[in-house]
mmCIF file of C-alpha atoms in Angstrom:
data_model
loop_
_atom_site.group_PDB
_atom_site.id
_atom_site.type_symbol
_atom_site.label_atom_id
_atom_site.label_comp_id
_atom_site.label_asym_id
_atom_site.label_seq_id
_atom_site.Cartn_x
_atom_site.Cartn_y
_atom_site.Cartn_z
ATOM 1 C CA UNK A 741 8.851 12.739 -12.439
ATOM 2 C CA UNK A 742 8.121 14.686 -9.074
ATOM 3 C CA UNK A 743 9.472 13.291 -6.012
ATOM 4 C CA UNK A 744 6.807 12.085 -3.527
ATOM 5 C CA UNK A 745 5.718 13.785 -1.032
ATOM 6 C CA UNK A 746 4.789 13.063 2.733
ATOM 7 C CA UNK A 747 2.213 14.388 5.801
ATOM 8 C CA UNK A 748 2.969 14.198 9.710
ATOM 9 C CA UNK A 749 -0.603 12.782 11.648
ATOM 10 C CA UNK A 750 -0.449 12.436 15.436
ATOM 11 C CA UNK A 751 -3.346 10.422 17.353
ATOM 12 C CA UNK A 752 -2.525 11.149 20.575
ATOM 13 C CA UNK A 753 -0.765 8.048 21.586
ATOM 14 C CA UNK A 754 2.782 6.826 22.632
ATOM 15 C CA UNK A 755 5.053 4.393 22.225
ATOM 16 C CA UNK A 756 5.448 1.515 24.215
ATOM 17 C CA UNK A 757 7.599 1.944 27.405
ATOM 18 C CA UNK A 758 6.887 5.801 27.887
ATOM 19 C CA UNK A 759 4.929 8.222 30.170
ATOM 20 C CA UNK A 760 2.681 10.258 28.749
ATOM 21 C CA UNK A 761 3.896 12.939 30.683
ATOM 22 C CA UNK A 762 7.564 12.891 29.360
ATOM 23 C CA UNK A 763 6.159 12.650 25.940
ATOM 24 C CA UNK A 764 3.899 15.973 26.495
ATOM 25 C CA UNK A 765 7.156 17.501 28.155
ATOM 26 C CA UNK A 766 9.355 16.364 25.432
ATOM 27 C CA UNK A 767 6.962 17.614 22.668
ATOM 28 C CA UNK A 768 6.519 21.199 24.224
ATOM 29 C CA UNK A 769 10.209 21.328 24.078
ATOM 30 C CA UNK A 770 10.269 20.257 20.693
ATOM 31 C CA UNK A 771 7.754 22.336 19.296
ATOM 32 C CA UNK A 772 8.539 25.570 21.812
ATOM 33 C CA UNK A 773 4.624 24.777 22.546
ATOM 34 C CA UNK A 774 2.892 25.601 25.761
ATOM 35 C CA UNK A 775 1.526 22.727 27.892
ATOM 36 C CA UNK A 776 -2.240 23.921 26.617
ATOM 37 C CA UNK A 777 -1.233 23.958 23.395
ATOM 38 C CA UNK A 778 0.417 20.168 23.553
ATOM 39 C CA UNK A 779 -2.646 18.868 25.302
ATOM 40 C CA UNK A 780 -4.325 19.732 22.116
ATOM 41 C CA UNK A 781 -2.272 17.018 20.759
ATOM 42 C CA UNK A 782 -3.155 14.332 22.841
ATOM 43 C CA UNK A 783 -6.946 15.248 22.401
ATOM 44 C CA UNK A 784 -7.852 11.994 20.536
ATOM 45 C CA UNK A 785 -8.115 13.590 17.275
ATOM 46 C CA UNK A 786 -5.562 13.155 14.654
ATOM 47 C CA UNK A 787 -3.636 16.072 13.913
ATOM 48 C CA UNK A 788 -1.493 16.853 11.251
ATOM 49 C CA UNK A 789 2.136 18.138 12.189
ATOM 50 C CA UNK A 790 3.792 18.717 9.334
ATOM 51 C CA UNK A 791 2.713 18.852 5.667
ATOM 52 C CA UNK A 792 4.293 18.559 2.318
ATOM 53 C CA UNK A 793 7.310 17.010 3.374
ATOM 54 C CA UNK A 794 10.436 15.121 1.176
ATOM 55 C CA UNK A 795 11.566 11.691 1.841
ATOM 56 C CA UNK A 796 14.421 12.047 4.114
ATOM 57 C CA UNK A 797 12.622 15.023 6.152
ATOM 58 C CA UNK A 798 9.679 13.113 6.808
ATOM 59 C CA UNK A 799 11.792 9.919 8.252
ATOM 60 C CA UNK A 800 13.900 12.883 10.208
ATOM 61 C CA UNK A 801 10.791 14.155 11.917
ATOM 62 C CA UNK A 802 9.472 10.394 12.518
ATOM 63 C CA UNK A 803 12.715 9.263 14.143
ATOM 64 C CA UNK A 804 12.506 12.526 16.642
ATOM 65 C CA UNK A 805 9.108 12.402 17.439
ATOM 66 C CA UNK A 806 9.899 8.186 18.064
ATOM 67 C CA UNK A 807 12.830 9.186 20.671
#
């Protein structure tokens, strides 16, 4: 049987108890992105970060993108 797989979305919004502006900063960081580029992100659309992912990468990439 083949292992399932998992997708990445981001909508644009944060956590509780952060600044918008740290999250845009830490995501440029993150994804070597410039500032135009990350504001894309926080558009309002949902956008799909990574694709075709296995279990344990997909909760690796959800517990960065939650710190």
């Amino acid at each position: 049987m083949t292992e399932p797989h998992y997708d990445i979305f981001f909508r644009g919004e944060t956590l509780e108890n952060f600044e918008i502006d740290d999250v845009k900063n830490a995501m440029a960081q993150l994804f070597k992105a410039s500032p135009e580029k990350i504001a894309q992100l926080f558009s309002g659309k949902v956008v799909a970060l990574k694709k075709d992912l296995d279990k344990p990468s997909a909760a690796k990439f959800k517990q960065i993108l939650e710190k």
